[in-house]
Tab-separated table of C-alpha atoms in Angstrom:
chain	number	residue	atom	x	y	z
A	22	UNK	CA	75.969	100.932	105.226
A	23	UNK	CA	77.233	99.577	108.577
A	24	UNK	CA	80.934	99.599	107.632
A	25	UNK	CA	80.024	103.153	106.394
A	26	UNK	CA	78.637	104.120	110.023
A	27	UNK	CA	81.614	102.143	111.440
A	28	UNK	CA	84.003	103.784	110.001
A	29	UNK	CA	82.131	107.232	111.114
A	30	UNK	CA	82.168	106.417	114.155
A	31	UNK	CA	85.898	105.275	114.618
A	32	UNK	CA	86.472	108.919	113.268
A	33	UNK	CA	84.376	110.810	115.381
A	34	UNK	CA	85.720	108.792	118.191
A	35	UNK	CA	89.456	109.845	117.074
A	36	UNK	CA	88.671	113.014	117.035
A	37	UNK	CA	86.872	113.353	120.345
A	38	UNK	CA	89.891	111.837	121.923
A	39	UNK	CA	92.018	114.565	120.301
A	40	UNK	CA	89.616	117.200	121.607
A	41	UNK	CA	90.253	115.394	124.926
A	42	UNK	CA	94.115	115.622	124.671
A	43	UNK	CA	94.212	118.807	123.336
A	44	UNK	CA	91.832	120.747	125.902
A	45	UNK	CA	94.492	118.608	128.556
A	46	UNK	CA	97.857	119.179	126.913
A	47	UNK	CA	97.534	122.196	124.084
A	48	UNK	CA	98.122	121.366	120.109
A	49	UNK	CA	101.338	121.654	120.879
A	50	UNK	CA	101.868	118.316	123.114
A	51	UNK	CA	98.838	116.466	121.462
A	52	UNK	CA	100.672	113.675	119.496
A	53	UNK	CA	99.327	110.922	117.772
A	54	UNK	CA	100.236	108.805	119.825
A	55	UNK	CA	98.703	110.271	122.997
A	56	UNK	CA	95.348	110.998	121.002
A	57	UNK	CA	95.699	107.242	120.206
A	58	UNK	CA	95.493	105.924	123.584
A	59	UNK	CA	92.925	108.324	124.214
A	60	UNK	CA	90.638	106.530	121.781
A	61	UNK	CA	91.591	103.134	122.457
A	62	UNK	CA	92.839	102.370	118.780
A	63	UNK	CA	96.403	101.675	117.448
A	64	UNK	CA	98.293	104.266	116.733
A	65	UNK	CA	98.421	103.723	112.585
A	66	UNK	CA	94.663	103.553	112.465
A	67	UNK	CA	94.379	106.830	112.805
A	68	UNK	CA	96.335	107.334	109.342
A	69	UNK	CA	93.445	105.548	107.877
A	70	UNK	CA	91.438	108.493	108.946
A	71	UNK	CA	93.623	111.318	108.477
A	72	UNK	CA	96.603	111.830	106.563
A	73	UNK	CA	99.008	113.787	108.759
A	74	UNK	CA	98.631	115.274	111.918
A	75	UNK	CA	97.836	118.516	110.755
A	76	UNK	CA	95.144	117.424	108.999
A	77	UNK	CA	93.380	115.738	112.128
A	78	UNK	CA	94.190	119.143	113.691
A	79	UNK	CA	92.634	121.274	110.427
A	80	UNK	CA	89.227	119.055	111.170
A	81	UNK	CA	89.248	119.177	114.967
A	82	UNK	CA	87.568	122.460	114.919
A	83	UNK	CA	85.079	122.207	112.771
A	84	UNK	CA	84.497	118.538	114.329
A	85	UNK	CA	83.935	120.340	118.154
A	86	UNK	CA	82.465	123.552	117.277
A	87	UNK	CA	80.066	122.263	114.958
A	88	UNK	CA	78.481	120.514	117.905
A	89	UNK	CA	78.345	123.482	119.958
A	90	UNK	CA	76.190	125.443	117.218
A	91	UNK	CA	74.183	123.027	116.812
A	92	UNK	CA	73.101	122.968	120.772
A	93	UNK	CA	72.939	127.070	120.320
A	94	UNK	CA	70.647	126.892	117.422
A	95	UNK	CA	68.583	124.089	119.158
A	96	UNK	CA	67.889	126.378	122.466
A	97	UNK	CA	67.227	129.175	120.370
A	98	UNK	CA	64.625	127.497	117.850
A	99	UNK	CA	61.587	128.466	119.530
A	100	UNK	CA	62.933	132.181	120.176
A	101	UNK	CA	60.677	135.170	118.606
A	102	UNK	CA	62.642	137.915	118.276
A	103	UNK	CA	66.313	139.021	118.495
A	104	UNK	CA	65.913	139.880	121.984
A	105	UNK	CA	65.475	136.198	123.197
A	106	UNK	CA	66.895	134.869	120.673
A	107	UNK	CA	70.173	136.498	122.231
A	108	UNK	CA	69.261	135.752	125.871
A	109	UNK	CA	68.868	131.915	124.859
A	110	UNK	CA	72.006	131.871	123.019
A	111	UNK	CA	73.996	133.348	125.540
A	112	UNK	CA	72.815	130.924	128.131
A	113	UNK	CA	73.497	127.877	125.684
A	114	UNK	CA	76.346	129.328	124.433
A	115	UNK	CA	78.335	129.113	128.259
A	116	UNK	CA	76.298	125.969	129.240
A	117	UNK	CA	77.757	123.934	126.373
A	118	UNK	CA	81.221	124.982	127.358
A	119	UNK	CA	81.094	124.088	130.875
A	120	UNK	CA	80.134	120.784	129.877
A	121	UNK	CA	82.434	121.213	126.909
A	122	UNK	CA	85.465	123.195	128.195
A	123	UNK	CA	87.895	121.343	125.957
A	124	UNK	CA	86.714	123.592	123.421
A	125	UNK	CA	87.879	126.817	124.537
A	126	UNK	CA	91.393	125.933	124.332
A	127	UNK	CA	90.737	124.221	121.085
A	128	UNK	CA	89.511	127.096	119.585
A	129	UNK	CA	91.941	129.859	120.900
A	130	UNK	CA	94.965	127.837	120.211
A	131	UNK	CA	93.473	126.928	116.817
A	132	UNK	CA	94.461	130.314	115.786
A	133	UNK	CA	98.022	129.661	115.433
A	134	UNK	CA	98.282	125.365	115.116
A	135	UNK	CA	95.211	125.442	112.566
A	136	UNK	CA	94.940	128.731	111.258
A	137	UNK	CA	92.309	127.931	108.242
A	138	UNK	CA	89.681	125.948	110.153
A	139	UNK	CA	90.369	128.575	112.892
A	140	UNK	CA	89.289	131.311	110.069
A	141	UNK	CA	86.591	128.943	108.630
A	142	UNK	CA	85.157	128.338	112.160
A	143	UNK	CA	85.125	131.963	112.897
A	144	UNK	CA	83.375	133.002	109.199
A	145	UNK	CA	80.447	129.784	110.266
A	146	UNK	CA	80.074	131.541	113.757
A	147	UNK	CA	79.563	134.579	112.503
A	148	UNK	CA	77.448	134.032	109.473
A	149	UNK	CA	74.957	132.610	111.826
A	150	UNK	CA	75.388	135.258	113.833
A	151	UNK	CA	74.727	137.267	111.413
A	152	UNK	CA	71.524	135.479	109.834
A	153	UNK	CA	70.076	136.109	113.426
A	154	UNK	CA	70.813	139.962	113.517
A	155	UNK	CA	69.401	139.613	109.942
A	156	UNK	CA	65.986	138.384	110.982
A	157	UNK	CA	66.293	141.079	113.315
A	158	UNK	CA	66.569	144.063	110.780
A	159	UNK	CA	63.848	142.353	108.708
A	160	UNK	CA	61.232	142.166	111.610
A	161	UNK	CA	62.552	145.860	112.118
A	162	UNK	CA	64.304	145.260	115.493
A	163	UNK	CA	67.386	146.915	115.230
A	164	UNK	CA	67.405	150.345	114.758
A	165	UNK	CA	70.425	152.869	114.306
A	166	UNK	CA	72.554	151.064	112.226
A	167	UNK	CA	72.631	150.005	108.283
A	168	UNK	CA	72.282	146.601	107.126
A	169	UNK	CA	75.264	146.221	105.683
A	170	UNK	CA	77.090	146.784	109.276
A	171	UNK	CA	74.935	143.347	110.530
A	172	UNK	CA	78.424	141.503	110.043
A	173	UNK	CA	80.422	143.689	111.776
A	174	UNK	CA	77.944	143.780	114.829
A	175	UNK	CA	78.207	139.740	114.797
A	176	UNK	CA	82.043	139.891	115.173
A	177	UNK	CA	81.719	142.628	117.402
A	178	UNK	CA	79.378	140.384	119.823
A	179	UNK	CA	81.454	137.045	119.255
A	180	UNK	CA	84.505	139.138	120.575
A	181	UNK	CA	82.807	140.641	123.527
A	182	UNK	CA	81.449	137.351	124.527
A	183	UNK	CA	84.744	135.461	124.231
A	184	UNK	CA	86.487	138.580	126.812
A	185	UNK	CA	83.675	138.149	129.185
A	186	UNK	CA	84.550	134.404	129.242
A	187	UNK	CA	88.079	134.808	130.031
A	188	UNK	CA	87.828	137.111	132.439
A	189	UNK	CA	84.662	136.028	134.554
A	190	UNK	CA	83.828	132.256	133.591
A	191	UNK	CA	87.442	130.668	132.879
A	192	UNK	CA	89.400	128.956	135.873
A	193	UNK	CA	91.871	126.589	134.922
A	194	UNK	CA	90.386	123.926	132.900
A	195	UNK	CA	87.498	124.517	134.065
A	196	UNK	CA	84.550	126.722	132.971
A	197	UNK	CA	81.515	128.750	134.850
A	198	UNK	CA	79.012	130.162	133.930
A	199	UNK	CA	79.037	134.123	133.681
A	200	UNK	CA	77.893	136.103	137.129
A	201	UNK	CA	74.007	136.997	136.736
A	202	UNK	CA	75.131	140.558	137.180
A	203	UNK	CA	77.651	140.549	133.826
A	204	UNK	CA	75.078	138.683	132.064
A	205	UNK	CA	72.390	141.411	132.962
A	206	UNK	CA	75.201	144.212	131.837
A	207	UNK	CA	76.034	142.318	128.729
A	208	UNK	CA	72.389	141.930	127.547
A	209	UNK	CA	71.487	145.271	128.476
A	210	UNK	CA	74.485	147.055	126.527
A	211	UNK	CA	73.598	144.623	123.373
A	212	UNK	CA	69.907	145.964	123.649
A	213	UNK	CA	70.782	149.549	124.259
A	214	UNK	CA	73.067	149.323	121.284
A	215	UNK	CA	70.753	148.249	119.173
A	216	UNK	CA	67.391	149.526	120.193
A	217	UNK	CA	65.342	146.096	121.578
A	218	UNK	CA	63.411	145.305	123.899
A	219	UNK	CA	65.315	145.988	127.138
A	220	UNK	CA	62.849	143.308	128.394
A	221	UNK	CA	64.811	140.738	126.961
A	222	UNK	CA	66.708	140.670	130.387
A	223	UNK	CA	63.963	139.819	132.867
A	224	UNK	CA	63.395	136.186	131.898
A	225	UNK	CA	66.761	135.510	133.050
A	226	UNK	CA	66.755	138.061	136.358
A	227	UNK	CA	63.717	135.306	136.882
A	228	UNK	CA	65.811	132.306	136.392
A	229	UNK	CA	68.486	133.524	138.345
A	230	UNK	CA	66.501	134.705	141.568
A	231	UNK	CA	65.029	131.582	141.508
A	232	UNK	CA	67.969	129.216	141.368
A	233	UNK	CA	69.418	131.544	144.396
């Protein structure tokens, strides 16, 4: 069991230093051996763990972005309806990249240097995504659309979320959080759309007026 952990652990640790190297240098300057040094091993180790580097690049993804769902679903656990539930996740979902901005590059570049986990990551983001919307429609929160659009709303969402964070919340390699204001708009176009609670907004107008 402990050379089982061990060996977990040496993995996880490889790939964190890739995440590391790739949200400094791109996929396309992330060598082996650079991710080596990064995590402190020799540079064949790492062939122990993966068998090319495409492969370590195919599980990157899924290694980083798994993490950041995780935090999402955790700050949204206690959340009673769709409203909050997409107020929480919002907020989770920007303060996990600023801590975490590695992963935006990871992800957008994944696209074209890992184009399977980027599709796989995408389909996990949005079935959750979509699980949420469904809990929604079956506590009859949404109204105006069909149930079979809930997908296509999730997408939609993901999308506008990820345009809002290059534009307003990206600088450099570093990462803000979004303007109170564009959160406010955001959350209020999302509950107009879909017929919540427009209250959903004033928890954070709260937070925000009194962190000012």
């Amino acid at each position: 069991m402990a050379k089982r952990e061990k060996k977990a652990a040496t993995r996880n640790a490889i790939l964190d230093a890739a995440a590391v190297v790739v949200g400094r240098h791109g996929y396309g300057k992330a060598s082996i051996g650079r991710i080596a040094e990064e995590a402190g091993v020799a540079h064949g180790l790492i062939y122990l763990y993966f068998q090319n580097q495409q492969d370590l690049f195919d599980q990157l993804l899924p290694h980083v972005g798994e993490a950041m769902l995780r935090f999402i679903a955790d700050a949204t656990m206690d959340a009673k309806t769709l409203a909050e539930r997409e107020r929480k996740g919002l907020d989770a979902n920007f303060e996990y990249l600023q801590h975490n901005p590695a992963l935006h590059r990871i992800l957008n570049e994944a696209a074209f240097f890992a184009p399977k986990a980027h599709q796989q990551y995408l389909r996990r983001m949005a079935g959750g995504y979509t699980r949420s919307l469904q809990r929604g429609w079956d506590a009859n929160e949404i109204s105006g659309f069909d149930e079979s659009e809930l997908e296509v709303i999730a997408y939609m969402m993901i999308g506008a979320r990820e345009y809002l964070l290059e534009r307003y919340a990206v600088s450099g390699h570093e990462i803000t959080d979004l303007p109170p204001d564009v959160k406010k708009t955001y959350l209020r176009m999302v509950a107009r759309s879909l017929g919540l609670d427009s209250s959903m907004m004033l928890p954070a107008a709260k937070e925000s007026a009194s962190t000012s």
